[in-house]
Amino acid sequence: PAGYLPTDEDLKRTILKGISGTAMPVFQGHLTERQLESVIAYIKCFSDRWDDGSCYTKPVELPEKPGWLVSREGMENHAARGKALFSLHCAACHGASGDGENAATKGLVDIWGFEIEPADLTREHYKSGDDLAAHYRTIALGLDGTPMVGFLKVLSEEEIWDLVSYLARVREEASVSRP
């Protein structure tokens, strides 16, 4: 959850899959398991927070993907519900179309005080990952250090999956109109 240190699995996922739109490359297939463990141990030397037990918490168990995600009809039904949720909870920052263009977001800053722009959800790749589970994780837990809050205590599991379905549709529709 936001406010706590990432788990070793979080660090492993970031190292192996990289971070889209940043200088963090993909290391999948380039490191042995032992090398990966060594990199994770080294990363933990960068901050004293790793020595503070209060910075740790149990990892949040994410639910399995619902069965309707494999069906076009199921995705469309849930995307329609997700659109209403997006308008209510997300559009103020990400814009009505999800492209991040919205005057309400001017002046957002990260924890270091640097200006930050909301993600353009119409892009082909998302910073936190492209698979639907990554979208669920981001919506549920937020992105620590950014204005992106988690909705795990605000929305139900199904509502978060509805949002994930809607975002998949937004991204798909944008890809059709890209040159």
mmCIF file of C-alpha atoms in Angstrom:
data_model
loop_
_atom_site.group_PDB
_atom_site.id
_atom_site.type_symbol
_atom_site.label_atom_id
_atom_site.label_comp_id
_atom_site.label_asym_id
_atom_site.label_seq_id
_atom_site.Cartn_x
_atom_site.Cartn_y
_atom_site.Cartn_z
ATOM 1 C CA PRO A 1 0.000 0.000 0.000
ATOM 2 C CA ALA A 2 0.980 3.642 -0.445
ATOM 3 C CA GLY A 3 3.269 4.943 2.288
ATOM 4 C CA TYR A 4 5.096 1.643 2.740
ATOM 5 C CA LEU A 5 8.202 0.232 1.124
ATOM 6 C CA PRO A 6 7.793 -1.966 -1.927
ATOM 7 C CA THR A 7 8.060 -5.706 -1.474
ATOM 8 C CA ASP A 8 10.864 -7.720 -3.018
ATOM 9 C CA GLU A 9 8.274 -8.914 -5.567
ATOM 10 C CA ASP A 10 7.485 -5.277 -6.450
ATOM 11 C CA LEU A 11 11.185 -4.551 -6.961
ATOM 12 C CA LYS A 12 11.629 -7.744 -8.957
ATOM 13 C CA ARG A 13 8.719 -6.850 -11.249
ATOM 14 C CA THR A 14 10.136 -3.347 -11.815
ATOM 15 C CA ILE A 15 13.629 -4.630 -12.577
ATOM 16 C CA LEU A 16 12.433 -7.358 -14.923
ATOM 17 C CA LYS A 17 9.718 -5.389 -16.750
ATOM 18 C CA GLY A 18 11.209 -1.871 -16.592
ATOM 19 C CA ILE A 19 9.144 1.300 -16.401
ATOM 20 C CA SER A 20 7.624 2.534 -19.638
ATOM 21 C CA GLY A 21 8.406 6.139 -20.503
ATOM 22 C CA THR A 22 11.447 6.311 -18.212
ATOM 23 C CA ALA A 23 15.126 5.404 -18.371
ATOM 24 C CA MET A 24 14.408 2.155 -16.464
ATOM 25 C CA PRO A 25 14.993 -0.609 -19.048
ATOM 26 C CA VAL A 26 13.671 -4.161 -19.165
ATOM 27 C CA PHE A 27 16.036 -6.740 -17.664
ATOM 28 C CA GLN A 28 13.832 -9.799 -18.297
ATOM 29 C CA GLY A 29 16.111 -12.581 -19.546
ATOM 30 C CA HIS A 30 19.308 -10.674 -18.727
ATOM 31 C CA LEU A 31 19.766 -11.538 -15.042
ATOM 32 C CA THR A 32 20.032 -14.829 -13.223
ATOM 33 C CA GLU A 33 17.903 -15.261 -10.105
ATOM 34 C CA ARG A 34 21.003 -14.748 -7.940
ATOM 35 C CA GLN A 35 21.908 -11.535 -9.797
ATOM 36 C CA LEU A 36 18.349 -10.291 -9.398
ATOM 37 C CA GLU A 37 18.453 -10.941 -5.647
ATOM 38 C CA SER A 38 21.782 -9.079 -5.469
ATOM 39 C CA VAL A 39 20.353 -6.069 -7.306
ATOM 40 C CA ILE A 40 17.376 -5.978 -4.912
ATOM 41 C CA ALA A 41 19.721 -6.136 -1.901
ATOM 42 C CA TYR A 42 21.818 -3.317 -3.382
ATOM 43 C CA ILE A 43 18.756 -1.122 -4.009
ATOM 44 C CA LYS A 44 17.916 -1.415 -0.327
ATOM 45 C CA CYS A 45 21.241 0.278 0.523
ATOM 46 C CA PHE A 46 19.999 3.560 -0.991
ATOM 47 C CA SER A 47 17.678 4.473 1.898
ATOM 48 C CA ASP A 48 17.672 4.108 5.667
ATOM 49 C CA ARG A 49 13.929 3.437 5.445
ATOM 50 C CA TRP A 50 14.792 -0.206 4.719
ATOM 51 C CA ASP A 51 16.165 -0.388 8.300
ATOM 52 C CA ASP A 52 12.916 0.928 9.821
ATOM 53 C CA GLY A 53 10.413 -1.821 10.563
ATOM 54 C CA SER A 54 7.509 0.644 10.585
ATOM 55 C CA CYS A 55 8.040 1.196 6.839
ATOM 56 C CA TYR A 56 6.988 -2.388 6.092
ATOM 57 C CA THR A 57 3.531 -3.889 5.889
ATOM 58 C CA LYS A 58 2.008 -7.071 4.561
ATOM 59 C CA PRO A 59 1.672 -7.075 0.774
ATOM 60 C CA VAL A 60 -1.831 -6.515 -0.535
ATOM 61 C CA GLU A 61 -3.183 -9.652 -2.147
ATOM 62 C CA LEU A 62 -4.688 -8.742 -5.491
ATOM 63 C CA PRO A 63 -7.680 -10.717 -6.689
ATOM 64 C CA GLU A 64 -7.691 -13.086 -9.618
ATOM 65 C CA LYS A 65 -8.891 -11.645 -12.896
ATOM 66 C CA PRO A 66 -12.631 -12.180 -13.303
ATOM 67 C CA GLY A 67 -13.751 -14.698 -15.918
ATOM 68 C CA TRP A 68 -15.649 -12.108 -17.944
ATOM 69 C CA LEU A 69 -12.337 -10.415 -18.889
ATOM 70 C CA VAL A 70 -11.817 -12.985 -21.655
ATOM 71 C CA SER A 71 -15.150 -12.197 -23.295
ATOM 72 C CA ARG A 72 -15.578 -9.171 -25.570
ATOM 73 C CA GLU A 73 -19.203 -8.860 -24.447
ATOM 74 C CA GLY A 74 -18.235 -9.106 -20.772
ATOM 75 C CA MET A 75 -15.547 -6.462 -21.228
ATOM 76 C CA GLU A 76 -17.995 -4.110 -22.964
ATOM 77 C CA ASN A 77 -20.655 -4.507 -20.258
ATOM 78 C CA HIS A 78 -18.151 -3.779 -17.508
ATOM 79 C CA ALA A 79 -16.489 -0.977 -19.491
ATOM 80 C CA ALA A 80 -19.837 0.820 -19.615
ATOM 81 C CA ARG A 81 -19.982 0.711 -15.811
ATOM 82 C CA GLY A 82 -16.319 1.692 -15.648
ATOM 83 C CA LYS A 83 -16.977 4.789 -17.767
ATOM 84 C CA ALA A 84 -19.400 6.139 -15.143
ATOM 85 C CA LEU A 85 -16.865 5.403 -12.382
ATOM 86 C CA PHE A 86 -14.094 7.057 -14.406
ATOM 87 C CA SER A 87 -16.187 10.215 -14.779
ATOM 88 C CA LEU A 88 -16.794 10.286 -11.042
ATOM 89 C CA HIS A 89 -13.346 9.363 -9.675
ATOM 90 C CA CYS A 90 -10.737 9.848 -12.401
ATOM 91 C CA ALA A 91 -11.741 12.469 -14.982
ATOM 92 C CA ALA A 92 -10.865 15.431 -12.739
ATOM 93 C CA CYS A 93 -7.183 14.535 -13.125
ATOM 94 C CA HIS A 94 -7.013 12.409 -16.260
ATOM 95 C CA GLY A 95 -9.508 14.439 -18.309
ATOM 96 C CA ALA A 96 -12.885 13.349 -19.618
ATOM 97 C CA SER A 97 -11.246 11.402 -22.453
ATOM 98 C CA GLY A 98 -8.412 10.019 -20.297
ATOM 99 C CA ASP A 99 -5.694 11.915 -22.165
ATOM 100 C CA GLY A 100 -4.491 13.816 -19.075
ATOM 101 C CA GLU A 101 -5.488 17.174 -20.533
ATOM 102 C CA ASN A 102 -7.420 19.035 -17.864
ATOM 103 C CA ALA A 103 -6.939 22.473 -16.321
ATOM 104 C CA ALA A 104 -7.832 21.035 -12.896
ATOM 105 C CA THR A 105 -4.521 19.192 -12.810
ATOM 106 C CA LYS A 106 -2.236 22.193 -13.166
ATOM 107 C CA GLY A 107 -0.001 22.509 -10.130
ATOM 108 C CA LEU A 108 0.078 18.836 -9.118
ATOM 109 C CA VAL A 109 3.373 17.917 -7.469
ATOM 110 C CA ASP A 110 5.081 14.715 -6.391
ATOM 111 C CA ILE A 111 6.507 14.137 -2.889
ATOM 112 C CA TRP A 112 9.694 15.980 -3.843
ATOM 113 C CA GLY A 113 7.744 19.072 -4.945
ATOM 114 C CA PHE A 114 8.318 18.570 -8.664
ATOM 115 C CA GLU A 115 5.449 19.311 -11.029
ATOM 116 C CA ILE A 116 3.810 16.173 -12.300
ATOM 117 C CA GLU A 117 1.279 15.567 -15.026
ATOM 118 C CA PRO A 118 -1.366 12.875 -14.805
ATOM 119 C CA ALA A 119 -0.904 9.849 -17.017
ATOM 120 C CA ASP A 120 -2.276 9.947 -20.526
ATOM 121 C CA LEU A 121 -4.414 6.823 -20.391
ATOM 122 C CA THR A 122 -4.876 6.812 -24.160
ATOM 123 C CA ARG A 123 -1.198 5.918 -24.704
ATOM 124 C CA GLU A 124 -0.053 2.527 -25.842
ATOM 125 C CA HIS A 125 2.068 1.856 -22.728
ATOM 126 C CA TYR A 126 1.457 2.717 -19.091
ATOM 127 C CA LYS A 127 4.257 3.517 -16.680
ATOM 128 C CA SER A 128 3.107 0.892 -14.173
ATOM 129 C CA GLY A 129 2.726 -1.862 -16.770
ATOM 130 C CA ASP A 130 0.530 -2.801 -19.685
ATOM 131 C CA ASP A 131 -1.273 -5.888 -18.429
ATOM 132 C CA LEU A 132 -4.712 -5.655 -16.822
ATOM 133 C CA ALA A 133 -3.398 -6.805 -13.436
ATOM 134 C CA ALA A 134 -1.001 -3.826 -13.425
ATOM 135 C CA HIS A 135 -3.942 -1.502 -14.093
ATOM 136 C CA TYR A 136 -5.872 -3.068 -11.221
ATOM 137 C CA ARG A 137 -2.876 -2.702 -8.897
ATOM 138 C CA THR A 138 -2.422 0.977 -9.802
ATOM 139 C CA ILE A 139 -6.093 1.847 -9.341
ATOM 140 C CA ALA A 140 -6.350 -0.131 -6.101
ATOM 141 C CA LEU A 141 -3.074 0.972 -4.468
ATOM 142 C CA GLY A 142 -2.172 4.232 -6.209
ATOM 143 C CA LEU A 143 1.361 5.260 -7.059
ATOM 144 C CA ASP A 144 3.334 6.200 -3.960
ATOM 145 C CA GLY A 145 5.042 9.566 -4.210
ATOM 146 C CA THR A 146 2.553 10.863 -6.771
ATOM 147 C CA PRO A 147 -0.906 12.426 -6.534
ATOM 148 C CA MET A 148 -2.375 9.109 -7.793
ATOM 149 C CA VAL A 149 -4.224 7.788 -4.753
ATOM 150 C CA GLY A 150 -5.404 4.222 -4.282
ATOM 151 C CA PHE A 151 -9.099 3.380 -4.432
ATOM 152 C CA LEU A 152 -8.992 0.029 -2.638
ATOM 153 C CA LYS A 153 -11.012 1.369 0.302
ATOM 154 C CA VAL A 154 -13.329 3.461 -1.876
ATOM 155 C CA LEU A 155 -14.296 1.080 -4.665
ATOM 156 C CA SER A 156 -15.249 -2.577 -4.611
ATOM 157 C CA GLU A 157 -13.139 -5.206 -6.337
ATOM 158 C CA GLU A 158 -15.695 -5.398 -9.156
ATOM 159 C CA GLU A 159 -15.774 -1.616 -9.577
ATOM 160 C CA ILE A 160 -11.990 -1.550 -9.944
ATOM 161 C CA TRP A 161 -12.213 -4.275 -12.597
ATOM 162 C CA ASP A 162 -14.941 -2.189 -14.296
ATOM 163 C CA LEU A 163 -12.477 0.718 -14.438
ATOM 164 C CA VAL A 164 -9.778 -1.591 -15.787
ATOM 165 C CA SER A 165 -12.187 -2.664 -18.550
ATOM 166 C CA TYR A 166 -12.965 0.928 -19.406
ATOM 167 C CA LEU A 167 -9.270 1.856 -19.551
ATOM 168 C CA ALA A 168 -8.613 -1.095 -21.858
ATOM 169 C CA ARG A 169 -11.333 0.229 -24.172
ATOM 170 C CA VAL A 170 -9.967 3.809 -24.017
ATOM 171 C CA ARG A 171 -6.492 2.579 -24.929
ATOM 172 C CA GLU A 172 -7.827 0.355 -27.702
ATOM 173 C CA GLU A 173 -9.903 3.144 -29.239
ATOM 174 C CA ALA A 174 -6.924 5.518 -29.109
ATOM 175 C CA SER A 175 -4.669 2.957 -30.821
ATOM 176 C CA VAL A 176 -7.086 2.753 -33.750
ATOM 177 C CA SER A 177 -6.874 6.509 -34.288
ATOM 178 C CA ARG A 178 -3.052 6.677 -33.943
ATOM 179 C CA PRO A 179 -1.066 7.085 -37.171
#
